[in-house]
């Protein structure tokens, strides 16, 4: 499996702007947020910009591989995974 940097470098075409508030935060539902807070002992809060930035590479790897979100939730679509990768490539804008 490719490392996260290689995956990001191979992301599909990106929009000119991707922001956490408008594009990324809506990808995480309340179940995702609660689950990750519980699993990480509160270290990963998917509703918090700074937390998602800090964990962005790990999150990207997990959604790209289909390991996140956990079953029984549906895996992210390729477009959603790409959008998250683009957000990272474009500097994790708030």
PDB file of N, CA and C in Angstrom:
ATOM      1  N   UNK A   1       0.842  -1.185   0.000  1.00  0.00           N
ATOM      2  CA  UNK A   1       0.000   0.000   0.000  1.00  0.00           C
ATOM      3  C   UNK A   1       0.884   1.244   0.000  1.00  0.00           C
ATOM      4  N   UNK A   2       0.469   2.222  -0.752  1.00  0.00           N
ATOM      5  CA  UNK A   2       1.222   3.475  -0.846  1.00  0.00           C
ATOM      6  C   UNK A   2       1.130   4.238   0.468  1.00  0.00           C
ATOM      7  N   UNK A   3       2.146   5.041   0.749  1.00  0.00           N
ATOM      8  CA  UNK A   3       2.061   5.852   1.962  1.00  0.00           C
ATOM      9  C   UNK A   3       1.135   7.042   1.715  1.00  0.00           C
ATOM     10  N   UNK A   4       0.773   7.724   2.781  1.00  0.00           N
ATOM     11  CA  UNK A   4      -0.196   8.814   2.691  1.00  0.00           C
ATOM     12  C   UNK A   4       0.291   9.910   1.752  1.00  0.00           C
ATOM     13  N   UNK A   5       1.574  10.243   1.793  1.00  0.00           N
ATOM     14  CA  UNK A   5       2.103  11.289   0.904  1.00  0.00           C
ATOM     15  C   UNK A   5       1.897  10.901  -0.560  1.00  0.00           C
ATOM     16  N   UNK A   6       2.169   9.645  -0.911  1.00  0.00           N
ATOM     17  CA  UNK A   6       1.961   9.201  -2.288  1.00  0.00           C
ATOM     18  C   UNK A   6       0.481   9.259  -2.662  1.00  0.00           C
ATOM     19  N   UNK A   7      -0.382   8.865  -1.729  1.00  0.00           N
ATOM     20  CA  UNK A   7      -1.817   8.919  -1.992  1.00  0.00           C
ATOM     21  C   UNK A   7      -2.270  10.349  -2.234  1.00  0.00           C
ATOM     22  N   UNK A   8      -1.783  11.269  -1.412  1.00  0.00           N
ATOM     23  CA  UNK A   8      -2.162  12.669  -1.579  1.00  0.00           C
ATOM     24  C   UNK A   8      -1.656  13.223  -2.898  1.00  0.00           C
ATOM     25  N   UNK A   9      -0.444  12.845  -3.274  1.00  0.00           N
ATOM     26  CA  UNK A   9       0.119  13.333  -4.521  1.00  0.00           C
ATOM     27  C   UNK A   9      -0.627  12.805  -5.737  1.00  0.00           C
ATOM     28  N   UNK A  10      -1.349  11.690  -5.559  1.00  0.00           N
ATOM     29  CA  UNK A  10      -2.087  11.118  -6.683  1.00  0.00           C
ATOM     30  C   UNK A  10      -3.571  11.465  -6.627  1.00  0.00           C
ATOM     31  N   UNK A  11      -3.955  12.391  -5.739  1.00  0.00           N
ATOM     32  CA  UNK A  11      -5.363  12.786  -5.635  1.00  0.00           C
ATOM     33  C   UNK A  11      -5.858  13.301  -6.986  1.00  0.00           C
ATOM     34  N   UNK A  12      -7.140  13.097  -7.210  1.00  0.00           N
ATOM     35  CA  UNK A  12      -7.754  13.580  -8.441  1.00  0.00           C
ATOM     36  C   UNK A  12      -7.740  15.094  -8.465  1.00  0.00           C
ATOM     37  N   UNK A  13      -8.266  15.663  -9.523  1.00  0.00           N
ATOM     38  CA  UNK A  13      -8.259  17.117  -9.630  1.00  0.00           C
ATOM     39  C   UNK A  13      -8.983  17.755  -8.453  1.00  0.00           C
ATOM     40  N   UNK A  14      -8.450  18.874  -8.028  1.00  0.00           N
ATOM     41  CA  UNK A  14      -8.976  19.555  -6.852  1.00  0.00           C
ATOM     42  C   UNK A  14      -9.675  20.847  -7.247  1.00  0.00           C
ATOM     43  N   UNK A  15     -10.715  21.195  -6.478  1.00  0.00           N
ATOM     44  CA  UNK A  15     -11.303  22.518  -6.675  1.00  0.00           C
ATOM     45  C   UNK A  15     -10.296  23.584  -6.254  1.00  0.00           C
ATOM     46  N   UNK A  16     -10.558  24.820  -6.576  1.00  0.00           N
ATOM     47  CA  UNK A  16      -9.607  25.886  -6.244  1.00  0.00           C
ATOM     48  C   UNK A  16      -9.587  26.188  -4.753  1.00  0.00           C
ATOM     49  N   UNK A  17     -10.657  25.865  -4.054  1.00  0.00           N
ATOM     50  CA  UNK A  17     -10.714  26.143  -2.626  1.00  0.00           C
ATOM     51  C   UNK A  17     -11.533  25.072  -1.928  1.00  0.00           C
ATOM     52  N   UNK A  18     -11.012  24.593  -0.804  1.00  0.00           N
ATOM     53  CA  UNK A  18     -11.711  23.631   0.039  1.00  0.00           C
ATOM     54  C   UNK A  18     -11.527  24.111   1.467  1.00  0.00           C
ATOM     55  N   UNK A  19     -12.616  24.230   2.201  1.00  0.00           N
ATOM     56  CA  UNK A  19     -12.498  24.675   3.586  1.00  0.00           C
ATOM     57  C   UNK A  19     -13.086  23.648   4.537  1.00  0.00           C
ATOM     58  N   UNK A  20     -12.589  23.676   5.759  1.00  0.00           N
ATOM     59  CA  UNK A  20     -13.103  22.772   6.783  1.00  0.00           C
ATOM     60  C   UNK A  20     -14.580  23.052   7.036  1.00  0.00           C
ATOM     61  N   UNK A  21     -14.918  24.311   7.273  1.00  0.00           N
ATOM     62  CA  UNK A  21     -16.294  24.667   7.654  1.00  0.00           C
ATOM     63  C   UNK A  21     -17.310  24.293   6.577  1.00  0.00           C
ATOM     64  N   UNK A  22     -16.984  24.557   5.332  1.00  0.00           N
ATOM     65  CA  UNK A  22     -17.936  24.353   4.246  1.00  0.00           C
ATOM     66  C   UNK A  22     -17.916  22.946   3.673  1.00  0.00           C
ATOM     67  N   UNK A  23     -16.732  22.362   3.532  1.00  0.00           N
ATOM     68  CA  UNK A  23     -16.596  21.109   2.792  1.00  0.00           C
ATOM     69  C   UNK A  23     -16.266  19.882   3.635  1.00  0.00           C
ATOM     70  N   UNK A  24     -15.440  20.052   4.654  1.00  0.00           N
ATOM     71  CA  UNK A  24     -14.926  18.892   5.394  1.00  0.00           C
ATOM     72  C   UNK A  24     -15.789  18.548   6.608  1.00  0.00           C
ATOM     73  N   UNK A  25     -16.110  19.516   7.432  1.00  0.00           N
ATOM     74  CA  UNK A  25     -16.919  19.240   8.632  1.00  0.00           C
ATOM     75  C   UNK A  25     -18.212  18.491   8.297  1.00  0.00           C
ATOM     76  N   UNK A  26     -18.911  18.836   7.204  1.00  0.00           N
ATOM     77  CA  UNK A  26     -20.144  18.107   6.890  1.00  0.00           C
ATOM     78  C   UNK A  26     -19.934  16.626   6.547  1.00  0.00           C
ATOM     79  N   UNK A  27     -18.699  16.223   6.276  1.00  0.00           N
ATOM     80  CA  UNK A  27     -18.436  14.811   5.991  1.00  0.00           C
ATOM     81  C   UNK A  27     -18.564  13.940   7.246  1.00  0.00           C
ATOM     82  N   UNK A  28     -18.459  14.551   8.416  1.00  0.00           N
ATOM     83  CA  UNK A  28     -18.502  13.818   9.677  1.00  0.00           C
ATOM     84  C   UNK A  28     -19.864  14.006  10.339  1.00  0.00           C
ATOM     85  N   UNK A  29     -20.575  12.895  10.590  1.00  0.00           N
ATOM     86  CA  UNK A  29     -21.864  13.007  11.261  1.00  0.00           C
ATOM     87  C   UNK A  29     -21.686  12.862  12.775  1.00  0.00           C
ATOM     88  N   UNK A  30     -22.756  13.044  13.516  1.00  0.00           N
ATOM     89  CA  UNK A  30     -22.671  13.011  14.979  1.00  0.00           C
ATOM     90  C   UNK A  30     -22.213  11.651  15.494  1.00  0.00           C
ATOM     91  N   UNK A  31     -22.570  10.575  14.806  1.00  0.00           N
ATOM     92  CA  UNK A  31     -22.115   9.239  15.207  1.00  0.00           C
ATOM     93  C   UNK A  31     -20.609   9.126  15.039  1.00  0.00           C
ATOM     94  N   UNK A  32     -20.083   9.610  13.906  1.00  0.00           N
ATOM     95  CA  UNK A  32     -18.633   9.591  13.666  1.00  0.00           C
ATOM     96  C   UNK A  32     -17.905  10.366  14.766  1.00  0.00           C
ATOM     97  N   UNK A  33     -18.422  11.539  15.077  1.00  0.00           N
ATOM     98  CA  UNK A  33     -17.783  12.412  16.058  1.00  0.00           C
ATOM     99  C   UNK A  33     -17.746  11.730  17.428  1.00  0.00           C
ATOM    100  N   UNK A  34     -18.877  11.204  17.857  1.00  0.00           N
ATOM    101  CA  UNK A  34     -18.950  10.533  19.160  1.00  0.00           C
ATOM    102  C   UNK A  34     -18.055   9.302  19.201  1.00  0.00           C
ATOM    103  N   UNK A  35     -18.093   8.505  18.132  1.00  0.00           N
ATOM    104  CA  UNK A  35     -17.290   7.281  18.078  1.00  0.00           C
ATOM    105  C   UNK A  35     -15.800   7.582  18.198  1.00  0.00           C
ATOM    106  N   UNK A  36     -15.322   8.550  17.433  1.00  0.00           N
ATOM    107  CA  UNK A  36     -13.888   8.837  17.460  1.00  0.00           C
ATOM    108  C   UNK A  36     -13.457   9.463  18.774  1.00  0.00           C
ATOM    109  N   UNK A  37     -14.300  10.274  19.383  1.00  0.00           N
ATOM    110  CA  UNK A  37     -13.971  10.798  20.710  1.00  0.00           C
ATOM    111  C   UNK A  37     -13.823   9.644  21.693  1.00  0.00           C
ATOM    112  N   UNK A  38     -14.746   8.684  21.615  1.00  0.00           N
ATOM    113  CA  UNK A  38     -14.721   7.538  22.520  1.00  0.00           C
ATOM    114  C   UNK A  38     -13.497   6.656  22.282  1.00  0.00           C
ATOM    115  N   UNK A  39     -13.244   6.330  21.040  1.00  0.00           N
ATOM    116  CA  UNK A  39     -12.132   5.438  20.681  1.00  0.00           C
ATOM    117  C   UNK A  39     -10.772   6.041  21.020  1.00  0.00           C
ATOM    118  N   UNK A  40     -10.644   7.349  20.895  1.00  0.00           N
ATOM    119  CA  UNK A  40      -9.344   7.999  21.113  1.00  0.00           C
ATOM    120  C   UNK A  40      -9.234   8.657  22.492  1.00  0.00           C
ATOM    121  N   UNK A  41     -10.183   8.397  23.354  1.00  0.00           N
ATOM    122  CA  UNK A  41     -10.146   9.018  24.672  1.00  0.00           C
ATOM    123  C   UNK A  41     -10.250  10.528  24.604  1.00  0.00           C
ATOM    124  N   UNK A  42     -10.977  11.024  23.595  1.00  0.00           N
ATOM    125  CA  UNK A  42     -11.175  12.456  23.445  1.00  0.00           C
ATOM    126  C   UNK A  42     -10.090  13.183  22.674  1.00  0.00           C
ATOM    127  N   UNK A  43      -9.044  12.473  22.254  1.00  0.00           N
ATOM    128  CA  UNK A  43      -7.948  13.138  21.531  1.00  0.00           C
ATOM    129  C   UNK A  43      -8.343  13.572  20.122  1.00  0.00           C
ATOM    130  N   UNK A  44      -9.242  12.808  19.477  1.00  0.00           N
ATOM    131  CA  UNK A  44      -9.680  13.166  18.124  1.00  0.00           C
ATOM    132  C   UNK A  44     -11.130  13.600  18.179  1.00  0.00           C
ATOM    133  N   UNK A  45     -11.340  14.875  17.913  1.00  0.00           N
ATOM    134  CA  UNK A  45     -12.677  15.448  17.860  1.00  0.00           C
ATOM    135  C   UNK A  45     -12.924  15.898  16.421  1.00  0.00           C
ATOM    136  N   UNK A  46     -13.703  15.115  15.699  1.00  0.00           N
ATOM    137  CA  UNK A  46     -13.944  15.399  14.287  1.00  0.00           C
ATOM    138  C   UNK A  46     -14.753  16.666  14.050  1.00  0.00           C
ATOM    139  N   UNK A  47     -15.287  17.257  15.097  1.00  0.00           N
ATOM    140  CA  UNK A  47     -16.014  18.517  14.949  1.00  0.00           C
ATOM    141  C   UNK A  47     -15.112  19.726  15.179  1.00  0.00           C
ATOM    142  N   UNK A  48     -13.861  19.463  15.538  1.00  0.00           N
ATOM    143  CA  UNK A  48     -12.928  20.529  15.882  1.00  0.00           C
ATOM    144  C   UNK A  48     -11.856  20.667  14.802  1.00  0.00           C
ATOM    145  N   UNK A  49     -11.768  21.842  14.213  1.00  0.00           N
ATOM    146  CA  UNK A  49     -10.816  22.084  13.127  1.00  0.00           C
ATOM    147  C   UNK A  49      -9.385  21.689  13.503  1.00  0.00           C
ATOM    148  N   UNK A  50      -8.882  22.196  14.638  1.00  0.00           N
ATOM    149  CA  UNK A  50      -7.491  21.928  15.020  1.00  0.00           C
ATOM    150  C   UNK A  50      -7.232  20.433  15.201  1.00  0.00           C
ATOM    151  N   UNK A  51      -8.195  19.734  15.757  1.00  0.00           N
ATOM    152  CA  UNK A  51      -8.058  18.300  15.958  1.00  0.00           C
ATOM    153  C   UNK A  51      -7.983  17.565  14.624  1.00  0.00           C
ATOM    154  N   UNK A  52      -8.854  17.929  13.701  1.00  0.00           N
ATOM    155  CA  UNK A  52      -8.858  17.270  12.390  1.00  0.00           C
ATOM    156  C   UNK A  52      -7.574  17.581  11.624  1.00  0.00           C
ATOM    157  N   UNK A  53      -7.084  18.806  11.728  1.00  0.00           N
ATOM    158  CA  UNK A  53      -5.810  19.138  11.083  1.00  0.00           C
ATOM    159  C   UNK A  53      -4.696  18.258  11.642  1.00  0.00           C
ATOM    160  N   UNK A  54      -4.638  18.139  12.965  1.00  0.00           N
ATOM    161  CA  UNK A  54      -3.583  17.355  13.602  1.00  0.00           C
ATOM    162  C   UNK A  54      -3.642  15.876  13.174  1.00  0.00           C
ATOM    163  N   UNK A  55      -4.808  15.359  12.973  1.00  0.00           N
ATOM    164  CA  UNK A  55      -5.003  13.952  12.620  1.00  0.00           C
ATOM    165  C   UNK A  55      -5.253  13.749  11.122  1.00  0.00           C
ATOM    166  N   UNK A  56      -5.100  14.778  10.311  1.00  0.00           N
ATOM    167  CA  UNK A  56      -5.529  14.719   8.918  1.00  0.00           C
ATOM    168  C   UNK A  56      -4.897  13.586   8.110  1.00  0.00           C
ATOM    169  N   UNK A  57      -3.619  13.358   8.268  1.00  0.00           N
ATOM    170  CA  UNK A  57      -2.973  12.275   7.509  1.00  0.00           C
ATOM    171  C   UNK A  57      -3.524  10.914   7.894  1.00  0.00           C
ATOM    172  N   UNK A  58      -3.706  10.696   9.185  1.00  0.00           N
ATOM    173  CA  UNK A  58      -4.256   9.423   9.659  1.00  0.00           C
ATOM    174  C   UNK A  58      -5.700   9.252   9.190  1.00  0.00           C
ATOM    175  N   UNK A  59      -6.480  10.316   9.274  1.00  0.00           N
ATOM    176  CA  UNK A  59      -7.868  10.251   8.810  1.00  0.00           C
ATOM    177  C   UNK A  59      -7.901   9.929   7.319  1.00  0.00           C
ATOM    178  N   UNK A  60      -7.079  10.615   6.545  1.00  0.00           N
ATOM    179  CA  UNK A  60      -7.051  10.380   5.107  1.00  0.00           C
ATOM    180  C   UNK A  60      -6.721   8.920   4.806  1.00  0.00           C
ATOM    181  N   UNK A  61      -5.717   8.385   5.456  1.00  0.00           N
ATOM    182  CA  UNK A  61      -5.344   6.989   5.237  1.00  0.00           C
ATOM    183  C   UNK A  61      -6.480   6.034   5.564  1.00  0.00           C
ATOM    184  N   UNK A  62      -7.196   6.321   6.638  1.00  0.00           N
ATOM    185  CA  UNK A  62      -8.307   5.455   7.072  1.00  0.00           C
ATOM    186  C   UNK A  62      -9.511   5.549   6.144  1.00  0.00           C
ATOM    187  N   UNK A  63      -9.863   6.744   5.696  1.00  0.00           N
ATOM    188  CA  UNK A  63     -11.018   6.841   4.796  1.00  0.00           C
ATOM    189  C   UNK A  63     -10.657   6.327   3.402  1.00  0.00           C
ATOM    190  N   UNK A  64      -9.407   6.490   3.004  1.00  0.00           N
ATOM    191  CA  UNK A  64      -8.976   6.005   1.698  1.00  0.00           C
ATOM    192  C   UNK A  64      -9.003   4.475   1.663  1.00  0.00           C
ATOM    193  N   UNK A  65      -8.612   3.836   2.758  1.00  0.00           N
ATOM    194  CA  UNK A  65      -8.584   2.375   2.803  1.00  0.00           C
ATOM    195  C   UNK A  65      -9.943   1.765   3.112  1.00  0.00           C
ATOM    196  N   UNK A  66     -10.904   2.591   3.526  1.00  0.00           N
ATOM    197  CA  UNK A  66     -12.221   2.090   3.890  1.00  0.00           C
ATOM    198  C   UNK A  66     -12.334   1.663   5.339  1.00  0.00           C
ATOM    199  N   UNK A  67     -11.263   1.866   6.123  1.00  0.00           N
ATOM    200  CA  UNK A  67     -11.284   1.506   7.542  1.00  0.00           C
ATOM    201  C   UNK A  67     -12.074   2.510   8.385  1.00  0.00           C
ATOM    202  N   UNK A  68     -12.376   3.645   7.824  1.00  0.00           N
ATOM    203  CA  UNK A  68     -13.138   4.670   8.514  1.00  0.00           C
ATOM    204  C   UNK A  68     -14.127   5.229   7.505  1.00  0.00           C
ATOM    205  N   UNK A  69     -15.342   5.476   7.845  1.00  0.00           N
ATOM    206  CA  UNK A  69     -15.957   5.249   9.145  1.00  0.00           C
ATOM    207  C   UNK A  69     -16.165   3.758   9.406  1.00  0.00           C
ATOM    208  N   UNK A  70     -16.316   3.404  10.682  1.00  0.00           N
ATOM    209  CA  UNK A  70     -16.448   1.989  11.024  1.00  0.00           C
ATOM    210  C   UNK A  70     -17.799   1.409  10.586  1.00  0.00           C
ATOM    211  N   UNK A  71     -17.811   0.123  10.390  1.00  0.00           N
ATOM    212  CA  UNK A  71     -19.032  -0.607  10.073  1.00  0.00           C
ATOM    213  C   UNK A  71     -20.046  -0.356  11.180  1.00  0.00           C
ATOM    214  N   UNK A  72     -21.287  -0.151  10.924  1.00  0.00           N
ATOM    215  CA  UNK A  72     -22.015  -0.413   9.690  1.00  0.00           C
ATOM    216  C   UNK A  72     -22.165   0.809   8.785  1.00  0.00           C
ATOM    217  N   UNK A  73     -21.487   1.894   9.100  1.00  0.00           N
ATOM    218  CA  UNK A  73     -21.571   3.090   8.255  1.00  0.00           C
ATOM    219  C   UNK A  73     -20.996   2.793   6.878  1.00  0.00           C
ATOM    220  N   UNK A  74     -21.514   3.478   5.890  1.00  0.00           N
ATOM    221  CA  UNK A  74     -21.007   3.337   4.523  1.00  0.00           C
ATOM    222  C   UNK A  74     -19.638   3.997   4.417  1.00  0.00           C
ATOM    223  N   UNK A  75     -18.774   3.376   3.629  1.00  0.00           N
ATOM    224  CA  UNK A  75     -17.471   3.971   3.338  1.00  0.00           C
ATOM    225  C   UNK A  75     -17.682   5.272   2.569  1.00  0.00           C
ATOM    226  N   UNK A  76     -16.703   6.170   2.670  1.00  0.00           N
ATOM    227  CA  UNK A  76     -16.765   7.401   1.900  1.00  0.00           C
ATOM    228  C   UNK A  76     -16.672   7.070   0.417  1.00  0.00           C
ATOM    229  N   UNK A  77     -17.308   7.896  -0.377  1.00  0.00           N
ATOM    230  CA  UNK A  77     -17.207   7.748  -1.830  1.00  0.00           C
ATOM    231  C   UNK A  77     -15.813   8.207  -2.276  1.00  0.00           C
ATOM    232  N   UNK A  78     -15.389   7.800  -3.455  1.00  0.00           N
ATOM    233  CA  UNK A  78     -14.111   8.306  -3.960  1.00  0.00           C
ATOM    234  C   UNK A  78     -14.066   9.839  -4.016  1.00  0.00           C
ATOM    235  N   UNK A  79     -15.184  10.459  -4.339  1.00  0.00           N
ATOM    236  CA  UNK A  79     -15.217  11.927  -4.387  1.00  0.00           C
ATOM    237  C   UNK A  79     -15.008  12.537  -3.000  1.00  0.00           C
ATOM    238  N   UNK A  80     -15.580  11.928  -1.966  1.00  0.00           N
ATOM    239  CA  UNK A  80     -15.391  12.430  -0.607  1.00  0.00           C
ATOM    240  C   UNK A  80     -13.940  12.257  -0.160  1.00  0.00           C
ATOM    241  N   UNK A  81     -13.366  11.097  -0.451  1.00  0.00           N
ATOM    242  CA  UNK A  81     -11.960  10.852  -0.105  1.00  0.00           C
ATOM    243  C   UNK A  81     -11.074  11.853  -0.823  1.00  0.00           C
ATOM    244  N   UNK A  82     -11.343  12.072  -2.108  1.00  0.00           N
ATOM    245  CA  UNK A  82     -10.560  13.022  -2.878  1.00  0.00           C
ATOM    246  C   UNK A  82     -10.687  14.433  -2.311  1.00  0.00           C
ATOM    247  N   UNK A  83     -11.899  14.823  -1.930  1.00  0.00           N
ATOM    248  CA  UNK A  83     -12.111  16.155  -1.363  1.00  0.00           C
ATOM    249  C   UNK A  83     -11.280  16.338  -0.099  1.00  0.00           C
ATOM    250  N   UNK A  84     -11.244  15.323   0.754  1.00  0.00           N
ATOM    251  CA  UNK A  84     -10.447  15.411   1.974  1.00  0.00           C
ATOM    252  C   UNK A  84      -8.962  15.531   1.620  1.00  0.00           C
ATOM    253  N   UNK A  85      -8.503  14.737   0.652  1.00  0.00           N
ATOM    254  CA  UNK A  85      -7.113  14.829   0.202  1.00  0.00           C
ATOM    255  C   UNK A  85      -6.790  16.202  -0.377  1.00  0.00           C
ATOM    256  N   UNK A  86      -7.722  16.745  -1.120  1.00  0.00           N
ATOM    257  CA  UNK A  86      -7.529  18.088  -1.695  1.00  0.00           C
ATOM    258  C   UNK A  86      -7.436  19.125  -0.584  1.00  0.00           C
ATOM    259  N   UNK A  87      -8.281  18.978   0.423  1.00  0.00           N
ATOM    260  CA  UNK A  87      -8.247  19.913   1.562  1.00  0.00           C
ATOM    261  C   UNK A  87      -6.846  19.921   2.183  1.00  0.00           C
ATOM    262  N   UNK A  88      -6.258  18.745   2.349  1.00  0.00           N
ATOM    263  CA  UNK A  88      -4.904  18.668   2.900  1.00  0.00           C
ATOM    264  C   UNK A  88      -3.906  19.321   1.936  1.00  0.00           C
ATOM    265  N   UNK A  89      -3.986  18.959   0.653  1.00  0.00           N
ATOM    266  CA  UNK A  89      -3.066  19.517  -0.347  1.00  0.00           C
ATOM    267  C   UNK A  89      -3.128  21.027  -0.411  1.00  0.00           C
ATOM    268  N   UNK A  90      -4.320  21.573  -0.224  1.00  0.00           N
ATOM    269  CA  UNK A  90      -4.512  23.019  -0.343  1.00  0.00           C
ATOM    270  C   UNK A  90      -4.267  23.768   0.974  1.00  0.00           C
ATOM    271  N   UNK A  91      -3.732  23.074   1.958  1.00  0.00           N
ATOM    272  CA  UNK A  91      -3.302  23.757   3.177  1.00  0.00           C
ATOM    273  C   UNK A  91      -4.260  23.731   4.347  1.00  0.00           C
ATOM    274  N   UNK A  92      -5.250  22.829   4.323  1.00  0.00           N
ATOM    275  CA  UNK A  92      -6.169  22.682   5.461  1.00  0.00           C
ATOM    276  C   UNK A  92      -6.807  23.998   5.885  1.00  0.00           C
ATOM    277  N   UNK A  93      -7.433  24.658   4.959  1.00  0.00           N
ATOM    278  CA  UNK A  93      -8.053  25.950   5.261  1.00  0.00           C
ATOM    279  C   UNK A  93      -9.248  25.768   6.203  1.00  0.00           C
ATOM    280  N   UNK A  94      -9.372  26.708   7.151  1.00  0.00           N
ATOM    281  CA  UNK A  94     -10.484  26.599   8.097  1.00  0.00           C
ATOM    282  C   UNK A  94     -11.816  26.791   7.385  1.00  0.00           C
TER     283      UNK A  94
END
